[in-house]
Coordinates of C-alpha atoms in Angstrom, one line a residue:
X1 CA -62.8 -83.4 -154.3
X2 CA -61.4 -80.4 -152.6
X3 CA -64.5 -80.2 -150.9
X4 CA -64.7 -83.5 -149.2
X5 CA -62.0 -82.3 -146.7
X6 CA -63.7 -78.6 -146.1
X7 CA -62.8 -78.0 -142.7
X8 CA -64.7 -75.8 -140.2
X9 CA -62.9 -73.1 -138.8
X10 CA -61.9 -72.5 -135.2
X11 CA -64.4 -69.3 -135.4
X12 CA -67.2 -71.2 -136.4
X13 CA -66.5 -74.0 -133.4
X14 CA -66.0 -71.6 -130.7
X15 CA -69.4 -69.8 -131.8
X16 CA -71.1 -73.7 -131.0
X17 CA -68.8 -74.1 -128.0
X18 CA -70.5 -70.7 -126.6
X19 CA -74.2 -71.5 -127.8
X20 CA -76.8 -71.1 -125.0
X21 CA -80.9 -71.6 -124.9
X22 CA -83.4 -74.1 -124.1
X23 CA -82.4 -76.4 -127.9
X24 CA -78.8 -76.8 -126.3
X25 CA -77.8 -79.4 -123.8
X26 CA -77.3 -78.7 -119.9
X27 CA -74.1 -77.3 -118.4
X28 CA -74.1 -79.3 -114.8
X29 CA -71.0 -81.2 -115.1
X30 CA -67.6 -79.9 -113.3
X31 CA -64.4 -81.6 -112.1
X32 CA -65.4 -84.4 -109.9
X33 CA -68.3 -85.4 -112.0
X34 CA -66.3 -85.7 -115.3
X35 CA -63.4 -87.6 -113.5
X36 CA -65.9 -90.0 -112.5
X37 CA -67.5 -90.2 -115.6
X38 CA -64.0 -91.4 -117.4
X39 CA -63.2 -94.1 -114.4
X40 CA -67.0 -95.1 -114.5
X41 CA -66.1 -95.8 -118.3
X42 CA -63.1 -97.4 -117.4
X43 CA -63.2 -99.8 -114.7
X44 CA -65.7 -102.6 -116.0
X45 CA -65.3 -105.2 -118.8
X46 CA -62.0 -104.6 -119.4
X47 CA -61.1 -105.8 -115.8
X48 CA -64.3 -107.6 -114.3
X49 CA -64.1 -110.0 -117.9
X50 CA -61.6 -109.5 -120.4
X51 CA -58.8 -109.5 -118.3
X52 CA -58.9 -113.9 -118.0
X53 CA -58.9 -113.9 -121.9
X54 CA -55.9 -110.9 -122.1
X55 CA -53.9 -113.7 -119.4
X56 CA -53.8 -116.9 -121.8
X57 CA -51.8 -114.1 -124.4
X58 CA -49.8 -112.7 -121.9
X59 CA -49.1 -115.0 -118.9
X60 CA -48.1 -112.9 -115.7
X61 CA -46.9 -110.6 -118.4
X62 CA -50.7 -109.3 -118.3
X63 CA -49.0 -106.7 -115.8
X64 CA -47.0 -105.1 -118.5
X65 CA -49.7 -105.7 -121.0
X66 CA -52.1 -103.2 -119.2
X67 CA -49.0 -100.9 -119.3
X68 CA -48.6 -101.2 -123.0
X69 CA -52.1 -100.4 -123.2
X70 CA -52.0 -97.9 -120.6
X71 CA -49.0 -95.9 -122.7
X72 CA -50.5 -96.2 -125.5
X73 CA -54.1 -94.5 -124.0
X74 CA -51.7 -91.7 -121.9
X75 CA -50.5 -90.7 -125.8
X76 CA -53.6 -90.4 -127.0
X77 CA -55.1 -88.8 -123.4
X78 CA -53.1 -85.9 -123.3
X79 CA -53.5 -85.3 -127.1
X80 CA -57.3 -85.5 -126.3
X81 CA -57.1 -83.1 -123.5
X82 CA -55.6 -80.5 -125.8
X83 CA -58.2 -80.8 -127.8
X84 CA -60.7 -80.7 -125.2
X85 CA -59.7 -77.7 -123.7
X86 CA -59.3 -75.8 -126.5
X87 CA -62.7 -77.4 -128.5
X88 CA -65.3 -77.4 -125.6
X89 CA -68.0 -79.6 -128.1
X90 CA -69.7 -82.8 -127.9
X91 CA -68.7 -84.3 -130.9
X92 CA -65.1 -85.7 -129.4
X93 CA -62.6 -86.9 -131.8
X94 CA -65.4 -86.6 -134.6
X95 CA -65.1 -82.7 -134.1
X96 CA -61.2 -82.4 -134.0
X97 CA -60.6 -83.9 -137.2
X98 CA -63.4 -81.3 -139.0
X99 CA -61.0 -78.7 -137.9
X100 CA -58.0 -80.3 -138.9
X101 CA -58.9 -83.1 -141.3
X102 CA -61.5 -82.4 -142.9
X103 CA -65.2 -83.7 -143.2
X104 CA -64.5 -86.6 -145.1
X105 CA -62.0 -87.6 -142.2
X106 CA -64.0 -86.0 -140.2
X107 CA -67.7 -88.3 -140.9
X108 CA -65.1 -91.7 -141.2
X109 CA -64.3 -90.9 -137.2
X110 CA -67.5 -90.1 -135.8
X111 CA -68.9 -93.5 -138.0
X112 CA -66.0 -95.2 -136.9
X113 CA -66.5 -94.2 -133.0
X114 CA -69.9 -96.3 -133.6
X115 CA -67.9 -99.4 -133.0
X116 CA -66.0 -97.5 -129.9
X117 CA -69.1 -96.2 -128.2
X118 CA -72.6 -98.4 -129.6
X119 CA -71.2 -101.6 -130.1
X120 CA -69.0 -101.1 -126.0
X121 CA -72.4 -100.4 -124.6
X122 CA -73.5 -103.9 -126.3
X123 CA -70.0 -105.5 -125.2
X124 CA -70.8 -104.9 -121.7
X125 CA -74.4 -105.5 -121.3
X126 CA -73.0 -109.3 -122.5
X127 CA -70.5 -109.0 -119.6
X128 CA -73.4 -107.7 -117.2
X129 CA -75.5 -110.5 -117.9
X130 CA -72.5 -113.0 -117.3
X131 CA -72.3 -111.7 -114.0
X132 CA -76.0 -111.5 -113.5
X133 CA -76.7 -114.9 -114.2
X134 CA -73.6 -115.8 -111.3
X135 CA -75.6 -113.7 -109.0
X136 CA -78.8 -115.6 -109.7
X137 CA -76.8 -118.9 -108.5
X138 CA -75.8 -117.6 -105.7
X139 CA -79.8 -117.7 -104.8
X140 CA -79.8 -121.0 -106.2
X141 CA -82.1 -120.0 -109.5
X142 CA -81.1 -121.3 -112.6
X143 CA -80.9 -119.0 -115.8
X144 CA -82.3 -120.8 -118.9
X145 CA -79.0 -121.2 -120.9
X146 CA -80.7 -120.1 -124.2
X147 CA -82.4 -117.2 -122.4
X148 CA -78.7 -116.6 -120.8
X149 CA -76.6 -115.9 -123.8
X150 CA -76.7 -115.8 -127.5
X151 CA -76.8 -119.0 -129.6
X152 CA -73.5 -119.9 -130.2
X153 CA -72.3 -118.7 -126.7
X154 CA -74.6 -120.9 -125.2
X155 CA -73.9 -123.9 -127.0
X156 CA -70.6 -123.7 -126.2
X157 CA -71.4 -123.2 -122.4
X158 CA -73.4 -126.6 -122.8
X159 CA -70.8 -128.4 -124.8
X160 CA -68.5 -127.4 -122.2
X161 CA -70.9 -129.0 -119.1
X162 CA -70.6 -131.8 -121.4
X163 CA -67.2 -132.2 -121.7
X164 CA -66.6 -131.6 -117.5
X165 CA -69.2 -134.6 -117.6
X166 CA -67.0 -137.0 -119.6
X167 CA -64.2 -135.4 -117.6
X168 CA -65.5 -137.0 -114.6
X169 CA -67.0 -139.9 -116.1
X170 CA -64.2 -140.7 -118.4
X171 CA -60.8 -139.2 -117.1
X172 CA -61.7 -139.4 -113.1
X173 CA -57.4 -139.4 -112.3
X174 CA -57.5 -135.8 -114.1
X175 CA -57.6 -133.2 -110.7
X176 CA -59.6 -130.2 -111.5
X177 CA -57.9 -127.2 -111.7
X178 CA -54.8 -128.8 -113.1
X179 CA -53.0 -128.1 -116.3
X180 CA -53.5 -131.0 -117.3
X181 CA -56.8 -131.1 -116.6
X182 CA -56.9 -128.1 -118.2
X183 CA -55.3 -129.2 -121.7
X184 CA -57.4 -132.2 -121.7
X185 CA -60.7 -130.8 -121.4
X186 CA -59.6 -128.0 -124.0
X187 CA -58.9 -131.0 -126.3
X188 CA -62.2 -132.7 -125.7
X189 CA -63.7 -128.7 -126.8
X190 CA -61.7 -128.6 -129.4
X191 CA -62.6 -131.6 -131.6
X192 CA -66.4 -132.4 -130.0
X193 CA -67.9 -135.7 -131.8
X194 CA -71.6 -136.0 -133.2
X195 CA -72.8 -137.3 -129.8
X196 CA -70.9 -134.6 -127.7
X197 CA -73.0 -132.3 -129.8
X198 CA -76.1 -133.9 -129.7
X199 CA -75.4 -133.7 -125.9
X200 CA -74.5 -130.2 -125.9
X201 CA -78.2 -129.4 -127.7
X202 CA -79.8 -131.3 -125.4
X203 CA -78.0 -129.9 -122.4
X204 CA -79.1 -126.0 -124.0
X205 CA -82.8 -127.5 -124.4
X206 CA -83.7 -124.2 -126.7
X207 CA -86.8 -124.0 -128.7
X208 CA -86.9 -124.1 -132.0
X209 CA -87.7 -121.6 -134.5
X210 CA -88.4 -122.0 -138.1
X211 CA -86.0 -125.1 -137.7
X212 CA -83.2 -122.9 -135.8
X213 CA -82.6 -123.2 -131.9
X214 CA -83.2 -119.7 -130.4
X215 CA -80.4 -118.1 -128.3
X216 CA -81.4 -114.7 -126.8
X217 CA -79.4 -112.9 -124.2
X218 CA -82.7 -111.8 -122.3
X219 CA -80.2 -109.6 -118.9
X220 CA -78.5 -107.9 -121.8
X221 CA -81.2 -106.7 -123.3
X222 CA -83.4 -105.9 -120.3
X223 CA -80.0 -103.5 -119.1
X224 CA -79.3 -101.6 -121.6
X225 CA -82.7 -100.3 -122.1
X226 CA -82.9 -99.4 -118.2
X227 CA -79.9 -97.8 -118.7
X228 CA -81.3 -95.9 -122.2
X229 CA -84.0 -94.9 -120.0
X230 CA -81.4 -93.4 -117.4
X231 CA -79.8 -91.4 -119.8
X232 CA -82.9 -89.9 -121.6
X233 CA -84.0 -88.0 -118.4
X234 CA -80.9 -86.1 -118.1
X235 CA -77.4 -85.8 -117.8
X236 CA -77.7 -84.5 -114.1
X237 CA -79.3 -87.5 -112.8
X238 CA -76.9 -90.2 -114.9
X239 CA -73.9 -88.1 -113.7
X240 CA -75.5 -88.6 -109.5
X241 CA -76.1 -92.2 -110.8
X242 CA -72.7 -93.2 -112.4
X243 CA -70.7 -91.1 -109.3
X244 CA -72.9 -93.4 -106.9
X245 CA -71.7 -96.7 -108.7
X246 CA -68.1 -95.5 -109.1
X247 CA -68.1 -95.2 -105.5
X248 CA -69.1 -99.0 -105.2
X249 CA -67.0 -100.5 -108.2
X250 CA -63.7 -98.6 -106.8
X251 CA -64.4 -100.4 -103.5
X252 CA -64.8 -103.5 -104.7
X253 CA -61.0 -103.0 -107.1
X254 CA -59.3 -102.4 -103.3
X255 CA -60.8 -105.0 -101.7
X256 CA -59.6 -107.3 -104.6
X257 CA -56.3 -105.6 -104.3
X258 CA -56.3 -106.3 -99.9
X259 CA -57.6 -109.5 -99.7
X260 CA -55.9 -110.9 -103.0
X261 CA -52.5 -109.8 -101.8
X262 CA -53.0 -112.4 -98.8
X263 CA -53.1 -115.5 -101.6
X264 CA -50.5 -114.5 -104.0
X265 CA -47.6 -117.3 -104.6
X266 CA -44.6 -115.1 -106.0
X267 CA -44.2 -118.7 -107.9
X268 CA -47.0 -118.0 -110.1
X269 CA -45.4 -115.2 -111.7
X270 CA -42.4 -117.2 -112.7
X271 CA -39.0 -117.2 -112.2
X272 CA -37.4 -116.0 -115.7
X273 CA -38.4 -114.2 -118.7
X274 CA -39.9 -117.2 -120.1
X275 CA -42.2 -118.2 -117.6
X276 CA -43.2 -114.6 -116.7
X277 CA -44.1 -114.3 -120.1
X278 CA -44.7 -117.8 -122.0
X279 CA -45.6 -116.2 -125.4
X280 CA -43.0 -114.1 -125.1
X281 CA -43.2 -110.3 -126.0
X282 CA -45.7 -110.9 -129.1
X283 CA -48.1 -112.4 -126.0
X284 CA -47.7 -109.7 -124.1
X285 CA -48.5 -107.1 -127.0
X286 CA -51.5 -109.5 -128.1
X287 CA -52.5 -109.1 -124.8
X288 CA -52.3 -105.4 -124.7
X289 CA -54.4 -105.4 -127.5
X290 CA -57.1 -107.8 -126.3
X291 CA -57.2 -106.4 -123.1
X292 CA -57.0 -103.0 -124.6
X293 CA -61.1 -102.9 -124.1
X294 CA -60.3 -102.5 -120.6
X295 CA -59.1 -98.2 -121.2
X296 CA -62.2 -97.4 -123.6
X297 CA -64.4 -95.1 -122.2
X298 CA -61.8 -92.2 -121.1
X299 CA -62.3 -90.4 -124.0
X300 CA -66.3 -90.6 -123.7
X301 CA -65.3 -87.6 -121.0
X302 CA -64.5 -85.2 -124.0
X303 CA -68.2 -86.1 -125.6
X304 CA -69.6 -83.9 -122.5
X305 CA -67.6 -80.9 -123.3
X306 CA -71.5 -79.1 -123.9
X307 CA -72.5 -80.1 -120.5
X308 CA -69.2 -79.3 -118.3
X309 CA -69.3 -75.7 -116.3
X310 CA -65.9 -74.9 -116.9
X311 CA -64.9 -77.1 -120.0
X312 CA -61.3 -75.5 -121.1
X313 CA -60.0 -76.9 -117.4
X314 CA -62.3 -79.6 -116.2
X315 CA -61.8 -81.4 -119.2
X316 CA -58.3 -82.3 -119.4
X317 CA -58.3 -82.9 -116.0
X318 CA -61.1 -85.3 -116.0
X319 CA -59.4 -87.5 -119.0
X320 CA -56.2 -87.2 -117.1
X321 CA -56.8 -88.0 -113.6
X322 CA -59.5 -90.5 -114.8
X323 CA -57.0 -92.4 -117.2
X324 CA -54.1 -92.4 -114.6
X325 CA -56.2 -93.8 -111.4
X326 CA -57.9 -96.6 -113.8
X327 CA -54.3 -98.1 -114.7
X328 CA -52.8 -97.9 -111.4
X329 CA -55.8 -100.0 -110.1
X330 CA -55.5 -102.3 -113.5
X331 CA -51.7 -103.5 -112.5
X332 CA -52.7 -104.2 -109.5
X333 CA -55.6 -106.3 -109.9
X334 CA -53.3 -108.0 -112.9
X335 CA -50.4 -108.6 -110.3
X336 CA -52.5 -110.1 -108.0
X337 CA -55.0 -112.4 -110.5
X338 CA -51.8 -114.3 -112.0
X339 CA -50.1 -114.4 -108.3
X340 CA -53.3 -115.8 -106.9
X341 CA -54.1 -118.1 -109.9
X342 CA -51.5 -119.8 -112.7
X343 CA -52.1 -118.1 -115.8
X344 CA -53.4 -121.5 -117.5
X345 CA -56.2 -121.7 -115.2
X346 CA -57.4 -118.0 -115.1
X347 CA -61.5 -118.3 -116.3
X348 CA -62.0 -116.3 -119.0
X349 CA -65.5 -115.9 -118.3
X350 CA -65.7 -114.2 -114.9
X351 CA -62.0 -114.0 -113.7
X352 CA -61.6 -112.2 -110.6
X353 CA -64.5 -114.2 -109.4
X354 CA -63.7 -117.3 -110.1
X355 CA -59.8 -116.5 -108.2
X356 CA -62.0 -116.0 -105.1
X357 CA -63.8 -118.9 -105.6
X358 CA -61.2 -121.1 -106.0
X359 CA -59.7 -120.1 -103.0
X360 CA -63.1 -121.1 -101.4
X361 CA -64.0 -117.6 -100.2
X362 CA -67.5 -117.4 -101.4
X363 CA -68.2 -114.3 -100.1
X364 CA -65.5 -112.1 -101.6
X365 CA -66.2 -113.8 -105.0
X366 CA -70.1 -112.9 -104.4
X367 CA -68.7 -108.9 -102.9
X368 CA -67.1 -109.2 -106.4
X369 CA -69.7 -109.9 -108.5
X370 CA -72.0 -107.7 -107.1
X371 CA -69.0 -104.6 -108.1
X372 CA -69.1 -106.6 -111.2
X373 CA -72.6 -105.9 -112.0
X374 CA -72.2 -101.8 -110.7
X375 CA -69.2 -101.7 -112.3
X376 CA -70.3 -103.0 -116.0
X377 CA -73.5 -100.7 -115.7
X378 CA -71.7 -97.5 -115.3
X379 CA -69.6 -98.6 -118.2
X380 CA -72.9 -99.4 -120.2
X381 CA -73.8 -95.5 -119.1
X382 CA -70.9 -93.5 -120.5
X383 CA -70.5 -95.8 -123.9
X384 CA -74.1 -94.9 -124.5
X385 CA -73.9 -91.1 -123.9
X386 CA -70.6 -90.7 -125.4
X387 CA -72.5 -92.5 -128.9
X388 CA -75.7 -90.2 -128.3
X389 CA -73.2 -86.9 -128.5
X390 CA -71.3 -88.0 -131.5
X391 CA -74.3 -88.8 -133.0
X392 CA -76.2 -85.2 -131.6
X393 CA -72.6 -83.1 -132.9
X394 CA -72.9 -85.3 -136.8
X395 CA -76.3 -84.7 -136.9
X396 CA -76.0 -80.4 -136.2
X397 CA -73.7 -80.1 -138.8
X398 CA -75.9 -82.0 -141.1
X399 CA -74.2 -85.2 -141.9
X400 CA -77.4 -87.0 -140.4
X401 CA -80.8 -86.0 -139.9
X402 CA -81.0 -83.3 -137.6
X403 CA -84.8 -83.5 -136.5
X404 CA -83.8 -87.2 -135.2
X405 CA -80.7 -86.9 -134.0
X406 CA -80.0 -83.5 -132.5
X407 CA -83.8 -82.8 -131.3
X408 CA -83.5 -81.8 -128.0
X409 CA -86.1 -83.1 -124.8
X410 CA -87.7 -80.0 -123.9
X411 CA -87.9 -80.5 -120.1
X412 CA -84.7 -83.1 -120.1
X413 CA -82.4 -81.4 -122.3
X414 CA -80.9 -84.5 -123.6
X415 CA -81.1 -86.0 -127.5
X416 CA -83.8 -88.5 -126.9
X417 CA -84.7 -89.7 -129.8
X418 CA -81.3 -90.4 -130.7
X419 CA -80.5 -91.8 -127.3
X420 CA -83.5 -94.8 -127.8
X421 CA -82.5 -95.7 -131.0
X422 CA -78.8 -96.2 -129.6
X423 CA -80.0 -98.2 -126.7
X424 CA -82.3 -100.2 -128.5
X425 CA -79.7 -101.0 -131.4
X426 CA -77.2 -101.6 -128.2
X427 CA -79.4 -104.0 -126.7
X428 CA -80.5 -106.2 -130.0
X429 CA -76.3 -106.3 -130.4
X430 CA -75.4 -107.5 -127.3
X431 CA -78.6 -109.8 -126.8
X432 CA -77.7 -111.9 -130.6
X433 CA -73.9 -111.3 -130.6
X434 CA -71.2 -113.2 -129.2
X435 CA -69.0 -110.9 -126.8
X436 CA -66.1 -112.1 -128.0
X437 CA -66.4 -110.7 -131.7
X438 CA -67.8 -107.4 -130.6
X439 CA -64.7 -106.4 -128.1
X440 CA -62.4 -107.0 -131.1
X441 CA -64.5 -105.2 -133.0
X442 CA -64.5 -102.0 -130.3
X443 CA -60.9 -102.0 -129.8
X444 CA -60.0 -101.7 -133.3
X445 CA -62.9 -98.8 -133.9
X446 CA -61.2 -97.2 -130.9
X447 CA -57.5 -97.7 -131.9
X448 CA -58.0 -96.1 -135.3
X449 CA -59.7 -93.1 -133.7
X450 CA -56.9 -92.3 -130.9
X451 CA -54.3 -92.4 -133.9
X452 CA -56.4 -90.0 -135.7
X453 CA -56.7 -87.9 -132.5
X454 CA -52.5 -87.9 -132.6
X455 CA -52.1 -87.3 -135.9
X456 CA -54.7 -84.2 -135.6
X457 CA -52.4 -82.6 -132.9
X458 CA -50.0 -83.0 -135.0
X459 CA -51.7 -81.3 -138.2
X460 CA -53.4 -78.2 -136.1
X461 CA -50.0 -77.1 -134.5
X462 CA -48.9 -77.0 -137.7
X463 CA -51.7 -75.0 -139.6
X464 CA -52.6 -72.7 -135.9
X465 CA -49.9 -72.8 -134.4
X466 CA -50.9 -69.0 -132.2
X467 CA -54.6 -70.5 -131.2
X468 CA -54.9 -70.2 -127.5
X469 CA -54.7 -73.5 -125.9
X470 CA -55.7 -73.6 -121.9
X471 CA -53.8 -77.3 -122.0
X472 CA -50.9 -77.7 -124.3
X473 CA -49.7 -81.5 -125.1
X474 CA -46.1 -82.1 -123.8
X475 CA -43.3 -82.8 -126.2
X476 CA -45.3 -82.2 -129.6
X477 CA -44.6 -84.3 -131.9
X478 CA -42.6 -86.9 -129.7
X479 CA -45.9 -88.0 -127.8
X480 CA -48.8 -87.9 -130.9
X481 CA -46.1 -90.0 -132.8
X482 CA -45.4 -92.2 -130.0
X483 CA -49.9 -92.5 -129.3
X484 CA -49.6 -93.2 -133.4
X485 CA -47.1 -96.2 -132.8
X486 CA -48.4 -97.6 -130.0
X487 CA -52.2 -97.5 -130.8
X488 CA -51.3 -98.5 -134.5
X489 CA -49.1 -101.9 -133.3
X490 CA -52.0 -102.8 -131.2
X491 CA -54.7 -102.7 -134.4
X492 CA -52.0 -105.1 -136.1
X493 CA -51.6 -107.6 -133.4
X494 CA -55.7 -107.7 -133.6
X495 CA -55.7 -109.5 -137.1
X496 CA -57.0 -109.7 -140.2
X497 CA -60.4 -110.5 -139.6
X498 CA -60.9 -107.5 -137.5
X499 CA -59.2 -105.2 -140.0
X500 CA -61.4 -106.8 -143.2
X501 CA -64.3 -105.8 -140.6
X502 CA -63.8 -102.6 -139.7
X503 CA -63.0 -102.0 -143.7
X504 CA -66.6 -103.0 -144.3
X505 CA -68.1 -100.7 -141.9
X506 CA -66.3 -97.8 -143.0
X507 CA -67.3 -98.4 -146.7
X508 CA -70.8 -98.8 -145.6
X509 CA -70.4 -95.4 -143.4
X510 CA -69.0 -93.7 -147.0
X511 CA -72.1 -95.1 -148.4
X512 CA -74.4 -93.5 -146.2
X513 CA -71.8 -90.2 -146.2
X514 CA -71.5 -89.6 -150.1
X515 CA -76.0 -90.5 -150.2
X516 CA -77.0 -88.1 -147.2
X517 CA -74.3 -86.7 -145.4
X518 CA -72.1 -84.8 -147.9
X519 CA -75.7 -83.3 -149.6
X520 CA -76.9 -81.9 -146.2
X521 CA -73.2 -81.2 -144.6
X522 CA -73.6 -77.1 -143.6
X523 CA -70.4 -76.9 -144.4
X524 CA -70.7 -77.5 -148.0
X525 CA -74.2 -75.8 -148.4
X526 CA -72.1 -72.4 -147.1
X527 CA -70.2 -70.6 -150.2
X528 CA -66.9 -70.6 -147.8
X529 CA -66.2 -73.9 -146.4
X530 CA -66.3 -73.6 -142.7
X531 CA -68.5 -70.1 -142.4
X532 CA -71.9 -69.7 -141.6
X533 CA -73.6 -66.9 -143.6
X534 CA -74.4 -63.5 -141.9
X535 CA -77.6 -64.0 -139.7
X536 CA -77.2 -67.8 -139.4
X537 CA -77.2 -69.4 -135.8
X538 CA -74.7 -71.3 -134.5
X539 CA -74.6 -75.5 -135.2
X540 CA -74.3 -76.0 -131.9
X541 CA -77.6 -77.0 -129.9

């Protein structure tokens, strides 16, 4: 058992950290780049979607629900950046815990980042098509519903065209828009008849398969392969690619900020505690944690660490800067969504948008969507190469195969292989799989591995406490035990459902860990754990 948490020691990782040759990746990366790698990461789904389904938590309290998330992600951040600086390898939060936790600890993080970085990339392409398919309106072409979203999406999307039918057929004194509009037609959703259904099916008009209506989200699919593509031909060009759409997508968060300012009612935030936050501070935490999605991707800067010029400085300043822009920008936008719309009638599907809309300014909502669209592929971009690296730094230290995942493109100098497998695994995900149950899904994958980050701090000042560190966390423990609190209430307030999932994902990862990866781990082939015999080459590649 003692070998299960074999840790590798900080000689061995600083020997990988200082690999060169043509079988390791490309250092092109420096200060600029990696800060706009973490906000192109950032600002996307969390903001362009998920913020309408973190408002009917939180109210107006959605402002201090992006805080609460926020805190909890600066805990974690600056526990990252230690860890950054002072462990320059791609393998992220997967790699700190080897040389603190131990393997075991070590393989259930980087399995566990799967849901953080894979299933993201599959999160977003879902919110890209959303936005896609509001683009295509805007020409006046009409997206096939089935062809749109998955199944059960879709049939809900035509259930409710249904029920704004009877709406208007049925309930003509309800005014659009109201609240009690609102709560009627949620009703009608709520408890559909036989013949709404039947409707509803009709309305989808899907073809049938083996018996079974098809639902397959065909935009979802389509980008995250272009965006697999991207990434295989090198990290040069996605870096020029992501720093390009960054450019757009932070454009389009300050024209929401400007122009929304002009239509906020100050009534719409409420006038007491109660109406500023209706759910009261369990809403506002249940918020937090829904709209937690919206901070993933600023520790997907830390997977580069192979490909940065100057890692031990730019890193911490890329997570850092990154982190702190993206949730200045995210109170904003969440002060001026609930001042511009009541928090009851805030569209969970596309709600910045839809604000616009409602306000009958066209344009801005179709300026939106199209910073929407840049904004969610960027996202797609990092999520993707953060999974590829994880997956590259498991895979040289033997815990998966290493001719697969850690082969290196000869003229590209990326993981290729590795990096089509992700994508195309990405892309079934987000084309079958409502987006709804994969965000949960990410943001409780994520949570665990920021408290594992801040309990690894914790553990490696303890047991090094004289190991050069070019960035030193502040106030050791106070902050890693204040990341632990905060990250760990927000896994709570996600439920049981999401917990009893990510239990069965880790038991399937210790599956595939105690078959393969604990026979082939270099660590425990090596008579000391966490030493590489005389002669040996570094891991590292």
């Amino acid at each position: 058992m003692a070998n299960l948490f074999a840790k590798k020691s900080m000689n061995v990782l600083m020997a990988e950290a200082s690999a060169t040759g043509e079988n390791t990746l490309k250092r092109t990366l420096g200060p600029f780049q990696l800060t706009a790698l973490g906000v192109g990461a950032v600002i996307g789904a969390g903001i362009f979607v998920l913020a309408g389904l973190g408002a009917h938590y939180a109210g107006p309290g959605l402002m201090l629900s992006f805080v609460l998330s926020g805190l909890g992600c600066a805990f974690a951040g600056l526990c990252y950046a230690e860890f950054a600086a002072m462990i320059p390898l791609a393998g992220s939060a997967y790699t700190y815990a080897y040389a603190t936790l131990g393997e075991l600890i070590a393989w259930i993080i980087g399995w566990d980042l799967t849901l953080e970085y894979a299933m993201g990339a599959s999160t977003v392409s879902s919110g890209w098509s959303n936005y896609f398919v509001e683009v295509l309106e805007i020409f006046h072409i009409h997206f096939p519903l089935w062809l749109a979203y998955d199944h059960w999406t879709a049939l809900g999307v035509a259930l409710d065209n249904v029920c704004r039918q009877i709406m208007a057929s049925n309930y003509a004194s309800y005014v659009p828009g109201t609240q009690d509009y609102i709560a009627k037609l949620g009703a009608l959703k709520d408890a559909p008849t036989a013949d709404m259904m039947a409707r509803a099916h009709v309305f989808l008009a899907a073809p049938v398969l083996f018996g079974h209506e098809i639902g397959f989200n065909l935009p979802a699919f389509l980008i995250a392969l272009v965006v697999t593509s991207i990434l295989a031909i090198g990290i040069q060009e996605s870096a020029k690619f992501n720093t390009a759409i960054v450019a757009v997508k932070v454009a389009v968060v300050l024209f929401v900020l400007v122009l929304g300012s002009r239509y906020v009612h100050v009534a719409n935030w409420g006038s007491s505690w109660h109406t500023f936050a209706p759910m009261g501070f369990a809403g506002i935490g249940a918020g937090a944690a829904y709209i937690f999605f919206a901070y993933i991707g600023f520790d997907a800067v830390s997977t580069t660490a192979q490909e940065a010029k100057n890692p031990q400085r730019d890193l911490p300043i890329g997570i850092i800067v990154s982190l702190a822009v993206c949730t200045l920008l995210y109170i904003g936008v969440a002060a001026v969504l609930t001042g511009m719309v009541p928090w009851q009638q805030v569209s969970i599907e596309a709600p910045i948008a839809r604000a616009f809309l409602d306000r009958g300014l066209p344009w801005a909502s179709n300026i939106i969507t199209a910073g929407a669209l840049a904004g969610l592929t960027s996202v797609m971009l990092v999520m993707l190469l953060g999974q590829t690296r994880v997956l590259y730094a498991m895979a040289n230290d033997g815990l998966l195969p290493k001719k697969f995942f850690a082969e290196v493109h000869p003229k590209f100098r990326t993981p290729f292989k590795n990096t089509f497998l992700v994508g195309t695994i990405a892309a079934i995900v987000g084309a079958l799989t409502p987006i709804d149950d994969i965000g949960k899904m990410v943001n409780i994958g994520t949570l665990l591995a920021f408290v594992i980050v801040c309990i690894s701090i914790m553990v490696l000042r303890h047991t090094d406490p004289n190991k050069e560190r070019p960035f030193r966390t502040p106030w050791v423990p106070l902050v890693p035990v204040l990341g632990i609190l905060f990250n760990g209430y927000m896994m709570i307030k996600l439920g049981w459902l999401n917990w009893a999932r990510l239990i069965i994902w880790l038991i399937i990862g210790l599956v595939v860990y105690f078959t393969y990866g604990q026979k082939h781990s270099r660590v425990q082939l090596h008579e000391l754990p966490g030493e590489l015999d005389a002669g040996d080459t570094p891991i590292a590649e």
